[in-house]
Amino acid sequence: MRILFIGYWGFADPLTVATIMPNLELLHQLDHVEHITLATIEREPTADDSSWEATFPAPRLSLRPLYSREGASLLLTKADDFWRFPRELAAIMEAEQLDTIIGHGAPGAALAYLVSRRTGHPFYATMYEPHANYMLDAKIWRRFDPRYLVQRLLETQVKRWAAGIIPAADAYNEQLTQEGVPAERLRTGPCMVSLRTFGFNAEARRQTRQRLGFGATAPVGVYLGKFGGLYYDEEAFDVFKEAADQFGPDFCLIILTPGGVEEAQARLLAIGIPAARSYVAKVAHHEVPAFLSAADFAFATVKFAPSNRYRSLVKVAEYWASGLPVLLTEGVGDESAILAHEEGGATFNLARPASIGHALRRIQAQLLVPGYRGRIRQLAEHYRSPARNLLAFEQLLFPSVAAIA
């Protein structure tokens, strides 16, 4: 099998590093996979792919970046995504004699469907979620926005024609079954985490705290990700303030975000968290584990929306692998249900303000349990291990081989 693997982000995007690369590692393990070509969507004039071989020094992998037009309007860029790129991807398939397509995420799966129509080759969808509904629920798109209408139409076609779908959550697997997608074409594969890369490191904790000027016993929270869009913006800082009030004057906060560093620093000052007790930066993905070791618990302040029960958050997998209890928005992904009966954090609901304090007190209690980090890491090992996703690939791509095994 020779695979075209389609992502919808740039090569250096954190989501490519955190969610696509692990899938490529799994596919590379399969004996019947002869070659994989990764196609990325680059929004800048040139992509820095110089680190490709260093990032993934595998002989059966190659990178093919696709470039958006410079200075094009948003609408024209989106039109290009689903008109020009499928033609270019079909040409890549022919030139490299590829025979199978995998689209990552709902936009990547939409591209995979369009390429499949052009080439006649089967396609599969990984980390599949109802992206159009996410964007609608978050009020990023409106109901009559062309982007919403096109994405929703393409998601309908993916569900109808994909040879196999790997939903990101068990809840979405169940929903797809109710919508009529045959169960034999479905296998859940949530956002996984490298248990080799992420894990508590006492020396990294000591060194990182010392470098940041945080006390050895200070309670430290950490947040990975953006503000706004699918995530809370001002509301997230309200949650940070409540955590600071709950944990007391020694509380420190680490924010690792891809943009708006100075703005985030100013907003922390505005809620009473001074520079001496905070650290805000944009860092490379390989630097993240040390900061998670330095923290005691983590935030996942996702906007509440009905469709969010179908999400899978890679940041939660990374938090759990590092032994951190998570403060998570109620109703988000399978993780919310897991936290209802596992001591790996707590959930809150902004519609019930008192729930934030209750969740923080629950996390405080979890931090007092001896060996809590090792116990929470077991959640990542059980729920976010790559082994589950590997099995999904084996069963969908090579059902006859998987049945014999």
Tab-separated table of C-alpha atoms in Angstrom:
chain	number	residue	atom	x	y	z
A	1	MET	CA	0.000	0.000	0.000
A	2	ARG	CA	1.276	3.457	-0.977
A	3	ILE	CA	-0.490	6.197	0.990
A	4	LEU	CA	-1.190	9.876	0.416
A	5	PHE	CA	-1.721	11.320	3.905
A	6	ILE	CA	-3.425	14.739	3.783
A	7	GLY	CA	-3.178	17.196	6.656
A	8	TYR	CA	-4.835	20.613	6.710
A	9	TRP	CA	-2.123	22.539	8.532
A	10	GLY	CA	1.415	23.604	7.796
A	11	PHE	CA	4.366	21.328	8.402
A	12	ALA	CA	5.500	23.350	11.445
A	13	ASP	CA	2.012	23.794	12.909
A	14	PRO	CA	1.754	22.370	16.448
A	15	LEU	CA	-1.281	20.299	15.397
A	16	THR	CA	0.765	18.666	12.653
A	17	VAL	CA	3.520	17.857	15.131
A	18	ALA	CA	1.173	16.662	17.882
A	19	THR	CA	-1.499	14.794	15.899
A	20	ILE	CA	-0.226	13.917	12.413
A	21	MET	CA	3.328	12.801	13.188
A	22	PRO	CA	2.163	10.148	15.702
A	23	ASN	CA	-0.185	8.715	13.060
A	24	LEU	CA	2.647	8.559	10.536
A	25	GLU	CA	4.750	6.696	13.093
A	26	LEU	CA	1.984	4.112	13.485
A	27	LEU	CA	1.471	3.667	9.749
A	28	HIS	CA	5.220	3.309	9.304
A	29	GLN	CA	5.122	0.308	11.626
A	30	LEU	CA	2.739	-1.634	9.372
A	31	ASP	CA	4.492	-4.146	7.128
A	32	HIS	CA	2.005	-3.746	4.294
A	33	VAL	CA	2.604	0.022	4.032
A	34	GLU	CA	5.241	0.523	1.355
A	35	HIS	CA	5.384	4.340	1.304
A	36	ILE	CA	3.658	7.402	2.801
A	37	THR	CA	3.581	10.874	1.251
A	38	LEU	CA	2.478	13.624	3.652
A	39	ALA	CA	0.766	16.620	2.028
A	40	THR	CA	0.564	19.776	4.163
A	41	ILE	CA	-1.243	23.063	3.517
A	42	GLU	CA	1.131	26.005	3.829
A	43	ARG	CA	-0.308	29.501	4.252
A	44	GLU	CA	3.068	31.254	4.086
A	45	PRO	CA	4.963	31.811	0.807
A	46	THR	CA	7.578	29.212	1.714
A	47	ALA	CA	7.432	26.377	4.179
A	48	ASP	CA	10.373	25.565	6.389
A	49	ASP	CA	10.622	21.870	5.631
A	50	SER	CA	14.360	21.750	6.279
A	51	SER	CA	13.770	19.862	9.507
A	52	TRP	CA	11.681	17.136	7.864
A	53	GLU	CA	14.395	14.477	7.892
A	54	ALA	CA	15.477	15.437	11.416
A	55	THR	CA	11.861	15.351	12.607
A	56	PHE	CA	11.012	12.107	10.884
A	57	PRO	CA	14.076	10.281	9.527
A	58	ALA	CA	12.109	7.421	7.993
A	59	PRO	CA	13.040	6.022	4.571
A	60	ARG	CA	9.465	5.320	3.483
A	61	LEU	CA	8.153	8.862	4.042
A	62	SER	CA	8.197	12.000	1.931
A	63	LEU	CA	6.794	15.525	2.318
A	64	ARG	CA	4.815	17.423	-0.344
A	65	PRO	CA	3.759	20.909	0.834
A	66	LEU	CA	0.955	22.721	-1.021
A	67	TYR	CA	1.000	26.532	-1.013
A	68	SER	CA	-1.875	28.981	-0.756
A	69	ARG	CA	-1.788	32.048	-2.987
A	70	GLU	CA	-0.116	35.095	-1.515
A	71	GLY	CA	-2.469	37.968	-0.683
A	72	ALA	CA	-5.622	36.062	-1.630
A	73	SER	CA	-8.904	36.780	0.154
A	74	LEU	CA	-10.171	34.288	2.727
A	75	LEU	CA	-12.971	33.178	0.410
A	76	LEU	CA	-10.580	32.669	-2.520
A	77	THR	CA	-8.172	30.784	-0.273
A	78	LYS	CA	-10.930	28.394	0.801
A	79	ALA	CA	-12.047	27.972	-2.808
A	80	ASP	CA	-8.470	27.067	-3.724
A	81	ASP	CA	-8.350	24.553	-0.890
A	82	PHE	CA	-11.189	22.525	-2.372
A	83	TRP	CA	-10.672	23.216	-6.087
A	84	ARG	CA	-6.975	23.682	-6.896
A	85	PHE	CA	-5.460	21.453	-4.217
A	86	PRO	CA	-7.429	18.306	-5.163
A	87	ARG	CA	-6.016	18.611	-8.689
A	88	GLU	CA	-2.480	18.994	-7.358
A	89	LEU	CA	-2.928	16.084	-4.969
A	90	ALA	CA	-4.277	13.881	-7.755
A	91	ALA	CA	-1.181	14.706	-9.784
A	92	ILE	CA	1.039	13.768	-6.842
A	93	MET	CA	-0.757	10.428	-6.547
A	94	GLU	CA	-0.162	9.670	-10.207
A	95	ALA	CA	3.476	10.780	-10.147
A	96	GLU	CA	4.313	8.769	-7.024
A	97	GLN	CA	2.056	5.802	-7.852
A	98	LEU	CA	0.077	6.145	-4.614
A	99	ASP	CA	-3.035	4.000	-4.229
A	100	THR	CA	-4.682	4.944	-0.911
A	101	ILE	CA	-5.716	8.290	0.596
A	102	ILE	CA	-5.998	9.219	4.271
A	103	GLY	CA	-7.429	12.606	5.270
A	104	HIS	CA	-6.669	13.840	8.774
A	105	GLY	CA	-9.402	15.780	10.562
A	106	ALA	CA	-12.662	16.783	8.859
A	107	PRO	CA	-11.092	19.331	6.448
A	108	GLY	CA	-8.347	16.867	5.524
A	109	ALA	CA	-10.972	14.154	5.015
A	110	ALA	CA	-12.941	16.513	2.759
A	111	LEU	CA	-9.853	16.923	0.581
A	112	ALA	CA	-9.352	13.161	0.608
A	113	TYR	CA	-12.898	12.669	-0.681
A	114	LEU	CA	-12.343	15.156	-3.524
A	115	VAL	CA	-9.046	13.506	-4.497
A	116	SER	CA	-10.740	10.103	-4.380
A	117	ARG	CA	-13.386	11.329	-6.819
A	118	ARG	CA	-10.673	12.415	-9.236
A	119	THR	CA	-8.504	9.311	-8.962
A	120	GLY	CA	-10.880	6.487	-8.062
A	121	HIS	CA	-8.645	5.423	-5.173
A	122	PRO	CA	-10.202	4.586	-1.777
A	123	PHE	CA	-9.955	7.078	1.051
A	124	TYR	CA	-10.077	6.977	4.845
A	125	ALA	CA	-10.600	9.640	7.522
A	126	THR	CA	-8.648	9.925	10.785
A	127	MET	CA	-9.260	12.113	13.857
A	128	TYR	CA	-12.702	12.666	12.379
A	129	GLU	CA	-15.000	15.187	14.059
A	130	PRO	CA	-18.008	17.330	12.990
A	131	HIS	CA	-15.901	20.380	12.112
A	132	ALA	CA	-18.709	22.373	10.483
A	133	ASN	CA	-20.812	22.110	13.638
A	134	TYR	CA	-17.852	23.121	15.821
A	135	MET	CA	-17.370	26.286	13.831
A	136	LEU	CA	-21.089	27.035	13.859
A	137	ASP	CA	-21.454	26.412	17.592
A	138	ALA	CA	-18.435	28.616	18.315
A	139	LYS	CA	-20.016	31.388	16.190
A	140	ILE	CA	-16.922	31.496	13.972
A	141	TRP	CA	-19.116	30.573	11.009
A	142	ARG	CA	-22.775	31.458	10.439
A	143	ARG	CA	-25.424	29.069	9.167
A	144	PHE	CA	-25.396	30.561	5.658
A	145	ASP	CA	-21.637	31.104	5.519
A	146	PRO	CA	-20.338	29.440	2.313
A	147	ARG	CA	-17.538	27.851	4.334
A	148	TYR	CA	-20.065	26.188	6.642
A	149	LEU	CA	-22.280	25.031	3.794
A	150	VAL	CA	-19.385	23.576	1.790
A	151	GLN	CA	-17.765	21.888	4.787
A	152	ARG	CA	-21.072	20.392	5.911
A	153	LEU	CA	-21.766	19.065	2.399
A	154	LEU	CA	-18.307	17.529	2.170
A	155	GLU	CA	-18.660	15.920	5.601
A	156	THR	CA	-21.878	14.285	4.373
A	157	GLN	CA	-19.995	12.870	1.388
A	158	VAL	CA	-17.154	11.642	3.589
A	159	LYS	CA	-19.584	9.741	5.794
A	160	ARG	CA	-21.180	8.189	2.728
A	161	TRP	CA	-18.115	7.239	0.685
A	162	ALA	CA	-15.144	6.750	3.027
A	163	ALA	CA	-13.806	3.197	3.079
A	164	GLY	CA	-13.155	3.688	6.789
A	165	ILE	CA	-13.584	6.423	9.384
A	166	ILE	CA	-11.656	6.805	12.630
A	167	PRO	CA	-13.736	9.176	14.796
A	168	ALA	CA	-11.876	11.033	17.519
A	169	ALA	CA	-14.366	10.101	20.252
A	170	ASP	CA	-16.510	7.115	21.189
A	171	ALA	CA	-19.458	9.504	21.409
A	172	TYR	CA	-19.037	10.429	17.741
A	173	ASN	CA	-18.593	6.805	16.762
A	174	GLU	CA	-22.004	6.164	18.309
A	175	GLN	CA	-23.499	9.194	16.535
A	176	LEU	CA	-22.155	8.091	13.162
A	177	THR	CA	-23.646	4.640	13.715
A	178	GLN	CA	-27.022	6.238	14.420
A	179	GLU	CA	-26.655	8.228	11.187
A	180	GLY	CA	-26.307	4.993	9.263
A	181	VAL	CA	-22.541	4.597	8.824
A	182	PRO	CA	-21.908	0.829	8.990
A	183	ALA	CA	-20.132	-0.244	12.156
A	184	GLU	CA	-17.520	-2.213	10.188
A	185	ARG	CA	-16.304	1.077	8.676
A	186	LEU	CA	-15.820	2.717	12.083
A	187	ARG	CA	-13.064	2.452	14.704
A	188	THR	CA	-12.495	5.100	17.371
A	189	GLY	CA	-9.018	6.628	17.425
A	190	PRO	CA	-8.725	9.569	19.858
A	191	CYS	CA	-5.885	12.068	19.935
A	192	MET	CA	-3.032	9.983	21.261
A	193	VAL	CA	0.152	10.902	23.045
A	194	SER	CA	3.706	9.649	22.879
A	195	LEU	CA	4.274	8.081	26.270
A	196	ARG	CA	8.006	8.222	25.557
A	197	THR	CA	7.993	11.979	24.987
A	198	PHE	CA	5.513	13.051	27.663
A	199	GLY	CA	6.001	12.019	31.261
A	200	PHE	CA	6.945	13.516	34.604
A	201	ASN	CA	10.627	14.373	34.968
A	202	ALA	CA	11.712	15.546	38.423
A	203	GLU	CA	14.943	17.125	37.181
A	204	ALA	CA	13.153	19.017	34.408
A	205	ARG	CA	10.692	20.242	37.047
A	206	ARG	CA	13.472	21.536	39.259
A	207	GLN	CA	15.387	23.207	36.449
A	208	THR	CA	12.332	24.782	34.820
A	209	ARG	CA	10.984	26.190	38.077
A	210	GLN	CA	14.391	27.566	38.919
A	211	ARG	CA	14.696	29.216	35.489
A	212	LEU	CA	11.229	30.759	35.779
A	213	GLY	CA	11.788	31.925	39.332
A	214	PHE	CA	8.942	29.794	40.729
A	215	GLY	CA	9.295	28.365	44.223
A	216	ALA	CA	9.859	24.648	44.629
A	217	THR	CA	6.567	24.247	46.525
A	218	ALA	CA	4.492	26.902	44.740
A	219	PRO	CA	1.223	25.631	43.204
A	220	VAL	CA	1.629	25.965	39.430
A	221	GLY	CA	-1.035	25.722	36.736
A	222	VAL	CA	-0.365	25.410	33.006
A	223	TYR	CA	-2.362	26.177	29.868
A	224	LEU	CA	-1.473	25.054	26.342
A	225	GLY	CA	-3.125	26.597	23.325
A	226	LYS	CA	-4.970	29.509	21.818
A	227	PHE	CA	-7.538	31.943	23.161
A	228	GLY	CA	-10.719	32.579	21.216
A	229	GLY	CA	-12.270	30.612	18.390
A	230	LEU	CA	-13.089	27.168	19.746
A	231	TYR	CA	-11.591	28.135	23.116
A	232	TYR	CA	-12.672	30.585	25.774
A	233	ASP	CA	-11.029	33.994	25.541
A	234	GLU	CA	-11.803	36.495	28.322
A	235	GLU	CA	-13.589	33.735	30.206
A	236	ALA	CA	-10.354	31.735	30.370
A	237	PHE	CA	-8.664	34.559	32.261
A	238	ASP	CA	-11.618	34.676	34.662
A	239	VAL	CA	-10.959	30.988	35.338
A	240	PHE	CA	-7.238	31.692	35.841
A	241	LYS	CA	-8.127	34.424	38.357
A	242	GLU	CA	-10.379	32.084	40.290
A	243	ALA	CA	-7.572	29.526	40.389
A	244	ALA	CA	-5.188	32.178	41.699
A	245	ASP	CA	-7.695	33.115	44.406
A	246	GLN	CA	-8.258	29.456	45.278
A	247	PHE	CA	-4.576	28.455	45.492
A	248	GLY	CA	-3.399	31.614	47.222
A	249	PRO	CA	-0.620	34.195	46.821
A	250	ASP	CA	2.056	31.669	45.799
A	251	PHE	CA	0.076	30.501	42.753
A	252	CYS	CA	2.009	30.649	39.471
A	253	LEU	CA	0.787	30.199	35.923
A	254	ILE	CA	2.458	29.000	32.718
A	255	ILE	CA	0.802	29.812	29.383
A	256	LEU	CA	2.254	28.299	26.205
A	257	THR	CA	0.403	29.830	23.274
A	258	PRO	CA	1.075	30.133	19.537
A	259	GLY	CA	0.275	33.858	19.444
A	260	GLY	CA	-0.604	36.982	21.385
A	261	VAL	CA	2.105	36.574	24.016
A	262	GLU	CA	2.285	40.251	25.033
A	263	GLU	CA	-1.495	40.538	25.129
A	264	ALA	CA	-1.762	37.488	27.391
A	265	GLN	CA	0.893	38.940	29.707
A	266	ALA	CA	-1.057	42.209	29.969
A	267	ARG	CA	-4.275	40.353	30.706
A	268	LEU	CA	-2.627	38.367	33.478
A	269	LEU	CA	-1.450	41.621	35.070
A	270	ALA	CA	-5.009	42.945	34.818
A	271	ILE	CA	-6.364	40.013	36.838
A	272	GLY	CA	-3.674	40.313	39.505
A	273	ILE	CA	-1.130	37.699	38.399
A	274	PRO	CA	2.194	39.585	38.154
A	275	ALA	CA	5.074	38.803	35.817
A	276	ALA	CA	7.046	37.293	38.703
A	277	ARG	CA	4.380	34.596	39.077
A	278	SER	CA	3.674	33.913	35.411
A	279	TYR	CA	5.393	32.819	32.230
A	280	VAL	CA	3.874	33.295	28.760
A	281	ALA	CA	5.675	32.153	25.631
A	282	LYS	CA	5.479	30.466	22.253
A	283	VAL	CA	7.635	27.357	22.390
A	284	ALA	CA	8.444	24.414	20.143
A	285	HIS	CA	6.483	21.234	20.788
A	286	HIS	CA	9.561	19.353	22.012
A	287	GLU	CA	9.968	21.936	24.802
A	288	VAL	CA	6.480	21.397	26.203
A	289	PRO	CA	7.147	18.277	28.369
A	290	ALA	CA	9.548	20.150	30.666
A	291	PHE	CA	6.950	22.842	31.362
A	292	LEU	CA	4.306	20.201	32.107
A	293	SER	CA	6.711	18.574	34.583
A	294	ALA	CA	7.091	21.965	36.264
A	295	ALA	CA	3.315	22.323	36.724
A	296	ASP	CA	0.933	20.708	39.213
A	297	PHE	CA	-2.327	20.839	37.259
A	298	ALA	CA	-3.584	22.032	33.872
A	299	PHE	CA	-6.365	24.012	32.207
A	300	ALA	CA	-8.418	22.989	29.152
A	301	THR	CA	-10.832	25.907	28.778
A	302	VAL	CA	-12.769	24.847	25.682
A	303	LYS	CA	-15.934	26.714	24.739
A	304	PHE	CA	-19.048	24.827	25.715
A	305	ALA	CA	-21.111	23.691	22.730
A	306	PRO	CA	-23.292	20.613	22.104
A	307	SER	CA	-20.977	19.348	19.340
A	308	ASN	CA	-17.933	19.474	21.632
A	309	ARG	CA	-18.907	16.133	23.122
A	310	TYR	CA	-17.449	14.659	19.918
A	311	ARG	CA	-14.001	16.250	20.323
A	312	SER	CA	-10.722	14.744	21.421
A	313	LEU	CA	-8.128	17.127	22.846
A	314	VAL	CA	-4.475	16.314	22.326
A	315	LYS	CA	-3.590	18.698	25.150
A	316	VAL	CA	-5.557	16.570	27.629
A	317	ALA	CA	-3.641	13.478	26.510
A	318	GLU	CA	-0.358	15.330	27.019
A	319	TYR	CA	-1.493	16.625	30.424
A	320	TRP	CA	-2.490	13.152	31.599
A	321	ALA	CA	0.719	11.563	30.302
A	322	SER	CA	2.601	14.131	32.417
A	323	GLY	CA	0.539	13.213	35.475
A	324	LEU	CA	-1.474	16.445	35.628
A	325	PRO	CA	-5.106	16.675	36.742
A	326	VAL	CA	-7.094	18.750	34.252
A	327	LEU	CA	-9.651	21.505	34.773
A	328	LEU	CA	-11.887	20.837	31.758
A	329	THR	CA	-15.089	22.353	30.434
A	330	GLU	CA	-18.056	20.119	31.165
A	331	GLY	CA	-19.405	18.159	28.207
A	332	VAL	CA	-16.201	18.155	26.135
A	333	GLY	CA	-15.244	14.883	24.479
A	334	ASP	CA	-15.028	11.457	26.086
A	335	GLU	CA	-12.670	13.120	28.573
A	336	SER	CA	-15.556	14.822	30.372
A	337	ALA	CA	-17.242	11.486	30.974
A	338	ILE	CA	-13.948	9.937	32.073
A	339	LEU	CA	-13.442	12.679	34.674
A	340	ALA	CA	-16.886	11.964	36.090
A	341	HIS	CA	-15.606	8.672	37.494
A	342	GLU	CA	-11.803	8.964	37.410
A	343	GLU	CA	-9.563	11.143	39.586
A	344	GLY	CA	-7.797	12.861	36.717
A	345	GLY	CA	-9.115	16.383	37.186
A	346	ALA	CA	-12.563	17.970	37.295
A	347	THR	CA	-15.064	19.729	35.040
A	348	PHE	CA	-16.684	23.160	35.251
A	349	ASN	CA	-19.565	24.923	33.534
A	350	LEU	CA	-19.570	28.712	33.169
A	351	ALA	CA	-23.361	28.660	33.308
A	352	ARG	CA	-22.898	27.549	36.925
A	353	PRO	CA	-20.142	29.861	38.260
A	354	ALA	CA	-19.889	27.972	41.534
A	355	SER	CA	-18.796	24.892	39.592
A	356	ILE	CA	-15.368	26.462	38.946
A	357	GLY	CA	-14.516	26.709	42.617
A	358	HIS	CA	-15.912	23.244	43.258
A	359	ALA	CA	-13.759	21.785	40.458
A	360	LEU	CA	-10.637	23.571	41.714
A	361	ARG	CA	-11.192	22.247	45.239
A	362	ARG	CA	-11.549	18.752	43.830
A	363	ILE	CA	-8.232	19.171	42.021
A	364	GLN	CA	-6.603	20.486	45.212
A	365	ALA	CA	-7.697	17.296	46.956
A	366	GLN	CA	-6.261	15.156	44.147
A	367	LEU	CA	-2.899	16.910	44.475
A	368	LEU	CA	-2.672	15.764	48.103
A	369	VAL	CA	-2.908	12.069	47.220
A	370	PRO	CA	0.570	10.448	47.309
A	371	GLY	CA	1.695	9.308	43.869
A	372	TYR	CA	-1.068	11.181	42.092
A	373	ARG	CA	1.064	11.813	38.991
A	374	GLY	CA	1.668	8.125	38.358
A	375	ARG	CA	-2.009	7.329	38.832
A	376	ILE	CA	-3.111	10.058	36.413
A	377	ARG	CA	-0.541	8.940	33.838
A	378	GLN	CA	-2.395	5.627	33.797
A	379	LEU	CA	-5.354	7.471	32.237
A	380	ALA	CA	-3.158	8.363	29.248
A	381	GLU	CA	-1.865	4.808	29.069
A	382	HIS	CA	-5.405	3.419	29.101
A	383	TYR	CA	-7.378	5.969	27.085
A	384	ARG	CA	-4.798	7.706	24.873
A	385	SER	CA	-2.229	5.021	24.082
A	386	PRO	CA	-1.143	4.771	20.420
A	387	ALA	CA	-1.966	1.044	20.596
A	388	ARG	CA	-5.678	1.754	20.125
A	389	ASN	CA	-5.070	3.830	17.009
A	390	LEU	CA	-2.672	1.246	15.609
A	391	LEU	CA	-5.371	-1.404	15.964
A	392	ALA	CA	-7.854	0.898	14.205
A	393	PHE	CA	-5.485	1.280	11.238
A	394	GLU	CA	-4.874	-2.462	11.072
A	395	GLN	CA	-8.577	-3.337	11.176
A	396	LEU	CA	-9.676	-0.743	8.601
A	397	LEU	CA	-6.759	-0.796	6.154
A	398	PHE	CA	-5.994	-4.512	6.338
A	399	PRO	CA	-9.114	-6.264	7.696
A	400	SER	CA	-8.147	-9.718	6.403
A	401	VAL	CA	-4.677	-9.534	8.003
A	402	ALA	CA	-6.108	-8.185	11.283
A	403	ALA	CA	-8.661	-11.002	11.391
A	404	ILE	CA	-5.933	-13.637	11.065
A	405	ALA	CA	-3.861	-11.940	13.795
